[in-house]
CSV table of C-alpha atoms and ligand atoms in Angstrom, one decimal:
chain,number,residue,atom,x,y,z
A,852,MET,CA,12.0,-6.7,-6.7
A,853,THR,CA,12.7,-10.4,-6.5
A,854,SER,CA,10.4,-13.3,-7.5
A,855,THR,CA,10.1,-16.7,-6.0
A,856,PRO,CA,7.9,-19.5,-7.0
A,857,PHE,CA,5.6,-18.5,-4.1
A,858,GLY,CA,5.6,-14.8,-4.5
A,859,GLN,CA,7.5,-11.5,-4.6
A,860,ARG,CA,9.8,-9.4,-2.3
A,861,VAL,CA,9.7,-5.7,-2.9
A,862,GLU,CA,12.1,-3.4,-1.1
A,863,ILE,CA,10.5,-0.2,0.3
A,864,GLY,CA,13.2,2.6,0.2
A,865,ASP,CA,11.4,5.6,-1.4
A,866,ALA,CA,8.0,6.8,-2.5
A,867,ALA,CA,8.5,5.1,-6.0
A,868,ASP,CA,8.6,1.7,-4.2
A,869,ILE,CA,5.0,2.3,-2.9
A,870,VAL,CA,3.9,2.2,-6.4
A,871,THR,CA,6.0,-0.9,-7.2
A,872,ALA,CA,4.6,-2.8,-4.2
A,873,ARG,CA,1.0,-2.2,-4.8
A,874,ARG,CA,1.3,-2.9,-8.6
A,875,ALA,CA,2.9,-6.2,-7.7
A,876,ALA,CA,0.1,-6.9,-5.2
A,877,ARG,CA,-2.5,-6.0,-7.7
A,878,GLU,CA,-1.0,-8.2,-10.4
A,879,LEU,CA,-0.8,-11.3,-8.3
A,880,CYS,CA,-4.3,-10.7,-7.0
A,881,GLU,CA,-5.5,-10.6,-10.6
A,882,ARG,CA,-3.4,-13.7,-11.5
A,883,LEU,CA,-5.1,-15.6,-8.7
A,884,GLY,CA,-8.5,-14.7,-9.9
A,885,PHE,CA,-9.6,-12.0,-7.5
A,886,GLY,CA,-12.0,-9.5,-9.0
A,887,LYS,CA,-11.3,-5.7,-9.7
A,888,ALA,CA,-12.8,-4.7,-6.3
A,889,ASP,CA,-10.5,-6.9,-4.3
A,890,GLN,CA,-7.5,-6.0,-6.5
A,891,THR,CA,-8.2,-2.4,-5.7
A,892,ARG,CA,-8.7,-3.1,-2.1
A,893,LEU,CA,-5.4,-4.9,-1.8
A,894,ALA,CA,-3.6,-2.4,-3.9
A,895,THR,CA,-4.8,0.4,-1.6
A,896,ALA,CA,-4.0,-1.5,1.6
A,897,VAL,CA,-0.4,-2.2,0.4
A,898,SER,CA,0.0,1.4,-0.5
A,899,GLU,CA,-1.2,2.6,3.0
A,900,LEU,CA,1.3,0.2,4.7
A,901,ALA,CA,4.1,0.9,2.3
A,902,ARG,CA,3.7,4.6,2.7
A,903,ASN,CA,3.7,4.2,6.5
A,904,VAL,CA,7.0,2.4,6.2
A,905,ILE,CA,8.5,5.3,4.3
A,906,GLN,CA,7.0,8.0,6.6
A,907,TYR,CA,7.6,6.4,10.0
A,908,ALA,CA,10.6,3.9,9.5
A,909,GLY,CA,12.5,5.1,6.4
A,910,THR,CA,13.0,1.6,4.8
A,911,GLY,CA,11.5,-1.8,4.9
A,912,HIS,CA,10.3,-4.6,2.6
A,913,CYS,CA,7.0,-6.2,1.5
A,914,LEU,CA,6.3,-9.9,0.8
A,915,ILE,CA,3.4,-10.8,-1.5
A,916,GLU,CA,2.6,-14.4,-1.7
A,917,ASP,CA,0.1,-16.8,-2.9
A,918,GLY,CA,-1.4,-18.7,0.0
A,919,SER,CA,-4.2,-20.5,-1.8
A,920,ASP,CA,-5.2,-24.0,-0.8
A,921,ALA,CA,-7.7,-26.6,-2.1
A,922,LEU,CA,-10.7,-24.5,-0.9
A,923,ASN,CA,-9.7,-21.0,-1.2
A,924,ARG,CA,-7.7,-18.5,-3.1
A,925,ARG,CA,-5.6,-16.5,-0.8
A,926,ILE,CA,-3.2,-13.6,-1.2
A,927,GLN,CA,-1.1,-12.6,1.6
A,928,VAL,CA,1.0,-9.6,2.1
A,929,VAL,CA,3.5,-9.0,4.9
A,930,VAL,CA,5.0,-5.5,5.3
A,931,GLU,CA,7.9,-5.1,7.6
A,932,ASP,CA,10.3,-2.4,8.9
A,933,GLN,CA,13.0,-2.2,11.5
A,934,GLY,CA,11.9,1.3,12.5
A,935,PRO,CA,10.9,2.8,15.8
A,936,GLY,CA,7.8,0.8,16.1
A,937,ILE,CA,4.1,2.0,16.8
A,938,ALA,CA,4.0,3.6,20.2
A,939,ASN,CA,0.4,3.0,21.0
A,940,LEU,CA,-1.2,0.3,18.9
A,941,GLU,CA,-4.7,1.0,20.1
A,942,GLN,CA,-4.4,4.7,19.1
A,943,ALA,CA,-2.9,3.9,15.9
A,944,LEU,CA,-5.7,1.7,14.9
A,945,THR,CA,-8.3,4.5,15.7
A,946,TYR,CA,-9.7,6.3,12.8
A,947,GLY,CA,-8.4,9.9,12.8
A,948,TYR,CA,-5.3,9.3,14.9
A,949,SER,CA,-2.1,10.7,13.2
A,950,THR,CA,1.3,11.6,14.5
A,951,SER,CA,2.1,13.3,11.2
A,952,GLY,CA,-0.9,15.5,10.4
A,953,GLY,CA,-2.3,12.8,8.1
A,954,LEU,CA,-5.9,11.8,8.1
A,955,GLY,CA,-5.2,8.8,10.3
A,956,ALA,CA,-7.1,6.6,8.1
A,957,GLY,CA,-4.2,4.3,6.9
A,958,LEU,CA,-4.2,1.5,9.4
A,959,PRO,CA,-7.9,1.5,10.3
A,960,GLY,CA,-8.8,1.8,6.7
A,961,THR,CA,-6.5,-1.0,5.8
A,962,ARG,CA,-8.0,-3.3,8.5
A,963,ARG,CA,-11.5,-2.6,7.0
A,964,LEU,CA,-10.3,-3.5,3.5
A,965,VAL,CA,-8.9,-7.0,4.1
A,966,ASP,CA,-10.1,-10.3,5.4
A,967,ASP,CA,-7.1,-10.9,7.8
A,968,PHE,CA,-5.2,-8.2,9.6
A,969,GLN,CA,-2.4,-8.8,12.1
A,970,ILE,CA,-0.1,-6.3,13.6
A,971,GLU,CA,2.9,-6.7,15.7
A,972,SER,CA,5.1,-3.7,16.6
A,973,ALA,CA,8.0,-3.1,19.0
A,974,PRO,CA,11.0,-0.7,18.6
A,975,GLY,CA,13.1,-2.3,15.9
A,976,LEU,CA,10.4,-4.4,14.3
A,977,THR,CA,7.0,-3.6,12.9
A,978,ARG,CA,5.3,-6.4,10.9
A,979,ILE,CA,1.8,-6.1,9.5
A,980,SER,CA,0.3,-9.2,7.8
A,981,ILE,CA,-2.9,-8.8,5.7
A,982,ALA,CA,-4.7,-11.3,3.4
A,983,LEU,CA,-7.7,-11.6,1.2
A,984,ASN,CA,-9.5,-14.9,0.7
A,985,LYS,CA,-11.9,-16.1,-2.0
A,986,PRO,CA,-13.5,-19.6,-2.2
A,987,PHE,CA,-12.9,-21.4,-5.7
B,72,MET,CA,7.6,15.8,-12.0
B,73,ARG,CA,5.5,18.9,-12.9
B,74,ILE,CA,1.9,18.6,-13.5
B,75,PRO,CA,0.6,20.7,-16.5
B,76,ILE,CA,-2.2,23.2,-15.8
B,77,LEU,CA,-4.4,24.0,-18.7
B,78,ARG,CA,-6.3,27.1,-19.1
B,79,LEU,CA,-9.7,27.5,-20.6
B,80,ASP,CA,-11.0,31.1,-20.3
B,81,ARG,CA,-11.0,31.6,-16.5
B,82,ILE,CA,-11.2,27.9,-15.6
B,83,LEU,CA,-8.1,25.8,-15.0
B,84,LEU,CA,-7.8,22.0,-15.8
B,85,VAL,CA,-5.3,19.7,-14.2
B,86,SER,CA,-5.0,16.1,-14.5
B,87,ILE,CA,-3.2,13.9,-12.0
B,88,GLN,CA,-1.7,11.1,-13.7
B,89,ILE,CA,0.5,9.5,-11.1
B,90,ASP,CA,1.1,9.2,-7.4
B,91,LEU,CA,2.5,12.5,-6.2
B,92,SER,CA,5.3,12.4,-3.6
B,93,ASP,CA,5.2,14.9,-0.7
B,94,ASN,CA,7.4,17.4,-2.7
B,95,ASP,CA,5.6,16.9,-6.1
B,96,ALA,CA,2.3,17.5,-4.2
B,97,MET,CA,3.5,20.7,-2.5
B,98,GLU,CA,5.0,21.9,-5.8
B,99,PHE,CA,1.7,21.2,-7.6
B,100,GLN,CA,-0.3,22.9,-5.0
B,101,SER,CA,1.7,26.1,-5.0
B,102,ASP,CA,1.7,26.2,-8.8
B,103,LEU,CA,-2.0,25.7,-8.8
B,104,VAL,CA,-2.7,28.3,-6.2
B,105,GLU,CA,-0.4,30.8,-8.0
B,106,ARG,CA,-2.1,30.2,-11.2
B,107,VAL,CA,-5.6,30.6,-9.7
B,108,ALA,CA,-4.7,33.9,-8.2
B,109,GLU,CA,-2.9,35.2,-11.3
B,110,ILE,CA,-5.9,34.8,-13.6
B,111,GLU,CA,-8.4,35.1,-10.9
B,112,ALA,CA,-9.7,31.7,-12.0
B,113,THR,CA,-13.4,31.1,-11.4
B,114,GLY,CA,-13.2,27.3,-11.4
B,115,VAL,CA,-10.7,24.5,-11.2
B,116,ALA,CA,-11.4,20.8,-12.4
B,117,ILE,CA,-9.1,18.3,-11.0
B,118,ASP,CA,-9.2,15.1,-13.1
B,119,ILE,CA,-8.1,11.8,-11.4
B,120,THR,CA,-9.3,9.4,-14.0
B,121,ALA,CA,-5.8,7.9,-14.3
B,122,LEU,CA,-5.4,7.0,-10.5
B,123,ASP,CA,-6.3,3.5,-10.0
B,124,VAL,CA,-5.4,3.7,-6.3
B,125,VAL,CA,-6.2,6.7,-4.1
B,126,ASP,CA,-4.9,5.9,-0.5
B,127,SER,CA,-5.5,8.2,2.5
B,128,TYR,CA,-2.4,10.3,1.6
B,129,MET,CA,-3.5,11.0,-1.9
B,130,ALA,CA,-7.0,11.7,-0.7
B,131,ARG,CA,-5.5,14.3,1.8
B,132,VAL,CA,-3.4,15.8,-1.1
B,133,ILE,CA,-6.6,16.2,-3.1
B,134,ASN,CA,-8.8,17.5,-0.3
B,135,ASP,CA,-6.1,20.1,0.7
B,136,THR,CA,-5.6,21.1,-2.9
B,137,ALA,CA,-9.4,21.7,-3.2
B,138,SER,CA,-9.6,23.6,0.0
B,139,MET,CA,-6.8,25.9,-1.0
B,140,VAL,CA,-8.4,26.7,-4.3
B,141,ARG,CA,-11.7,27.4,-2.6
B,142,LEU,CA,-10.2,29.6,-0.1
B,143,LEU,CA,-9.0,31.9,-3.0
B,144,GLY,CA,-12.6,32.0,-4.2
B,145,ALA,CA,-12.7,29.5,-7.0
B,146,GLU,CA,-15.1,26.6,-7.5
B,147,VAL,CA,-13.6,23.1,-7.5
B,148,VAL,CA,-14.7,19.8,-9.0
B,149,ILE,CA,-13.0,16.4,-8.8
B,150,CYS,CA,-13.5,14.4,-12.0
B,151,GLY,CA,-13.2,10.8,-12.9
B,152,VAL,CA,-13.1,9.0,-9.6
B,153,GLN,CA,-12.7,5.3,-10.8
B,154,PRO,CA,-15.6,3.1,-9.5
B,155,PHE,CA,-13.4,0.7,-7.5
B,156,VAL,CA,-11.6,3.7,-6.1
B,157,ALA,CA,-14.9,5.1,-4.9
B,158,LEU,CA,-15.8,1.7,-3.5
B,159,THR,CA,-12.4,1.4,-1.6
B,160,LEU,CA,-12.5,5.0,-0.3
B,161,ILE,CA,-16.0,4.5,1.2
B,162,GLU,CA,-15.0,1.2,2.7
B,163,MET,CA,-11.9,2.8,4.3
B,164,GLY,CA,-13.8,5.7,5.8
B,165,ARG,CA,-16.8,7.6,4.7
B,166,ASP,CA,-15.4,11.2,4.6
B,167,LEU,CA,-12.0,10.6,2.9
B,168,LEU,CA,-12.7,12.5,-0.2
B,169,GLY,CA,-14.5,15.6,0.8
B,170,ALA,CA,-14.9,17.6,-2.5
B,171,ASP,CA,-17.6,17.6,-5.1
B,172,CYS,CA,-17.2,15.0,-7.9
B,173,ALA,CA,-18.2,14.5,-11.5
B,174,PHE,CA,-18.1,11.6,-13.6
B,175,ASN,CA,-15.6,13.1,-16.2
B,176,LEU,CA,-14.0,16.3,-17.2
B,177,GLY,CA,-16.9,17.2,-19.5
B,178,GLN,CA,-19.5,16.9,-16.8
B,179,GLY,CA,-17.0,18.6,-14.4
B,180,LEU,CA,-16.8,21.6,-16.6
B,181,GLU,CA,-20.6,21.8,-16.8
B,182,ILE,CA,-20.9,21.7,-13.1
B,183,LEU,CA,-18.3,24.5,-12.6
B,184,LYS,CA,-20.0,26.8,-15.3
B,185,GLN,CA,-23.3,26.2,-13.7
B,186,ARG,CA,-21.9,27.1,-10.2
B,187,ILE,CA,-20.1,30.1,-11.4
B,188,ALA,CA,-23.3,31.3,-13.1
B,189,GLU,CA,-25.3,30.9,-10.0
B,190,ARG,CA,-22.6,32.7,-7.9
B,191,GLY,CA,-22.6,35.5,-10.4
B,192,ASP,CA,-26.1,36.0,-9.6
B,193,ILE,CA,-25.7,36.1,-5.8
B,194,ARG,CA,-23.1,38.7,-6.2
B,195,PHE,CA,-25.2,40.7,-8.4
B,196,THR,CA,-28.2,40.7,-5.9
B,197,GLU,CA,-25.8,41.4,-3.0
B,198,ASP,CA,-24.5,44.4,-4.9
B,199,GLU,CA,-28.1,45.6,-5.4
B,200,ASN,CA,-28.9,45.2,-1.7
B,201,ASP,CA,-25.9,47.5,-0.7
C,735,LIG,N1,5.5,1.4,10.3
C,735,LIG,C1,5.2,2.3,11.3
C,735,LIG,N2,6.2,2.5,12.2
C,735,LIG,C2,6.0,3.4,13.3
C,735,LIG,N3,4.9,4.0,13.5
C,735,LIG,C3,3.8,3.8,12.5
C,735,LIG,C4,4.0,2.9,11.6
C,735,LIG,N4,2.7,2.9,10.8
C,735,LIG,C5,2.0,3.7,11.5
C,735,LIG,N5,2.6,4.2,12.4
C,735,LIG,C6,1.9,5.2,13.5
C,735,LIG,O1,0.6,5.0,13.5
C,735,LIG,C7,-0.2,6.2,13.2
C,735,LIG,C8,-1.3,5.9,12.4
C,735,LIG,O2,-1.1,5.5,11.1
C,735,LIG,P1,-2.1,5.6,9.9
C,735,LIG,O3,-1.5,5.0,8.7
C,735,LIG,O4,-3.3,5.1,10.3
C,735,LIG,O5,-2.2,7.2,9.8
C,735,LIG,P2,-1.2,8.3,9.2
C,735,LIG,O6,-0.2,7.6,8.5
C,735,LIG,O7,-0.8,9.2,10.5
C,735,LIG,O8,-2.1,9.1,8.2
C,735,LIG,P3,-2.7,8.7,6.8
C,735,LIG,O9,-2.2,7.2,6.6
C,735,LIG,O10,-4.1,8.8,6.8
C,735,LIG,O11,-2.1,9.5,5.9
C,735,LIG,C9,0.9,7.0,12.6
C,735,LIG,O12,0.6,8.5,12.6
C,735,LIG,C10,2.2,6.6,13.2
C,735,LIG,O13,2.4,7.3,14.3
C,736,LIG,MG1,-0.5,6.2,7.0
């Protein structure tokens, strides 16, 4: 895990890194003044995305950053991998769809937990950006 | 990482303290199932007070474990779901955690005992009808 003035980068290589990544997200969330509900939402979202990296791409990383401005606190997280990509985005975002026998709740659930959700995926690069906002 | 399984008469108590990897989860499930069968447990309480995040993977591990135990014939209660975990699980999808829950281990044990007692009655009357 490396820290910069703006945030942290967590490498995702095995299941233990899922815990590291979501802890880092929770900590920054708390430091920026988000409440416990938001901390848990973000930690859970990061857990889902990091777990997908392990399950479907093997390795990747996660960037956790303070994106606050004069009006809003904002925490943004980008989770990225160089894996095979998501074959069918629409299906992947449908509740209950899973290619691994999972609940298929990870991506649709994450989308519901956060304020901003963006996903781009092609063979060789999957990048999912999420953020929570809260006015000062 | 082995999860200790405590025994209280014919009730088993397990407390999940950390995120279980796929392997941990499978080991834990087979340990528990074996133990349930071995002592013909009447109930199992699974305590997740220590989990401050339950994502869909962990939800599935917990559900599957509960289903396995029920298949063998024991009652199951999940204890200690943290308030913000409950909030998050419901926001993600309504049916993520599908087992019966209790506030804490103490209440979970009460519920188990009550259920086991009720079930005993049913079996008794069924026997009578035969
Ligand atoms: N980083 C990724 N790279 C490639 N495919 C992915 C990635 N993330 C998700 N997917 C695909 O999208 C599907 C849906 O993902 P989602 O996280 O919603 O469900 P799941 O992982 O299958 O189950 P759950 O997360 O509920 O345990 C996955 O089954 C997988 O096929
Ligand atoms: Mg997933």
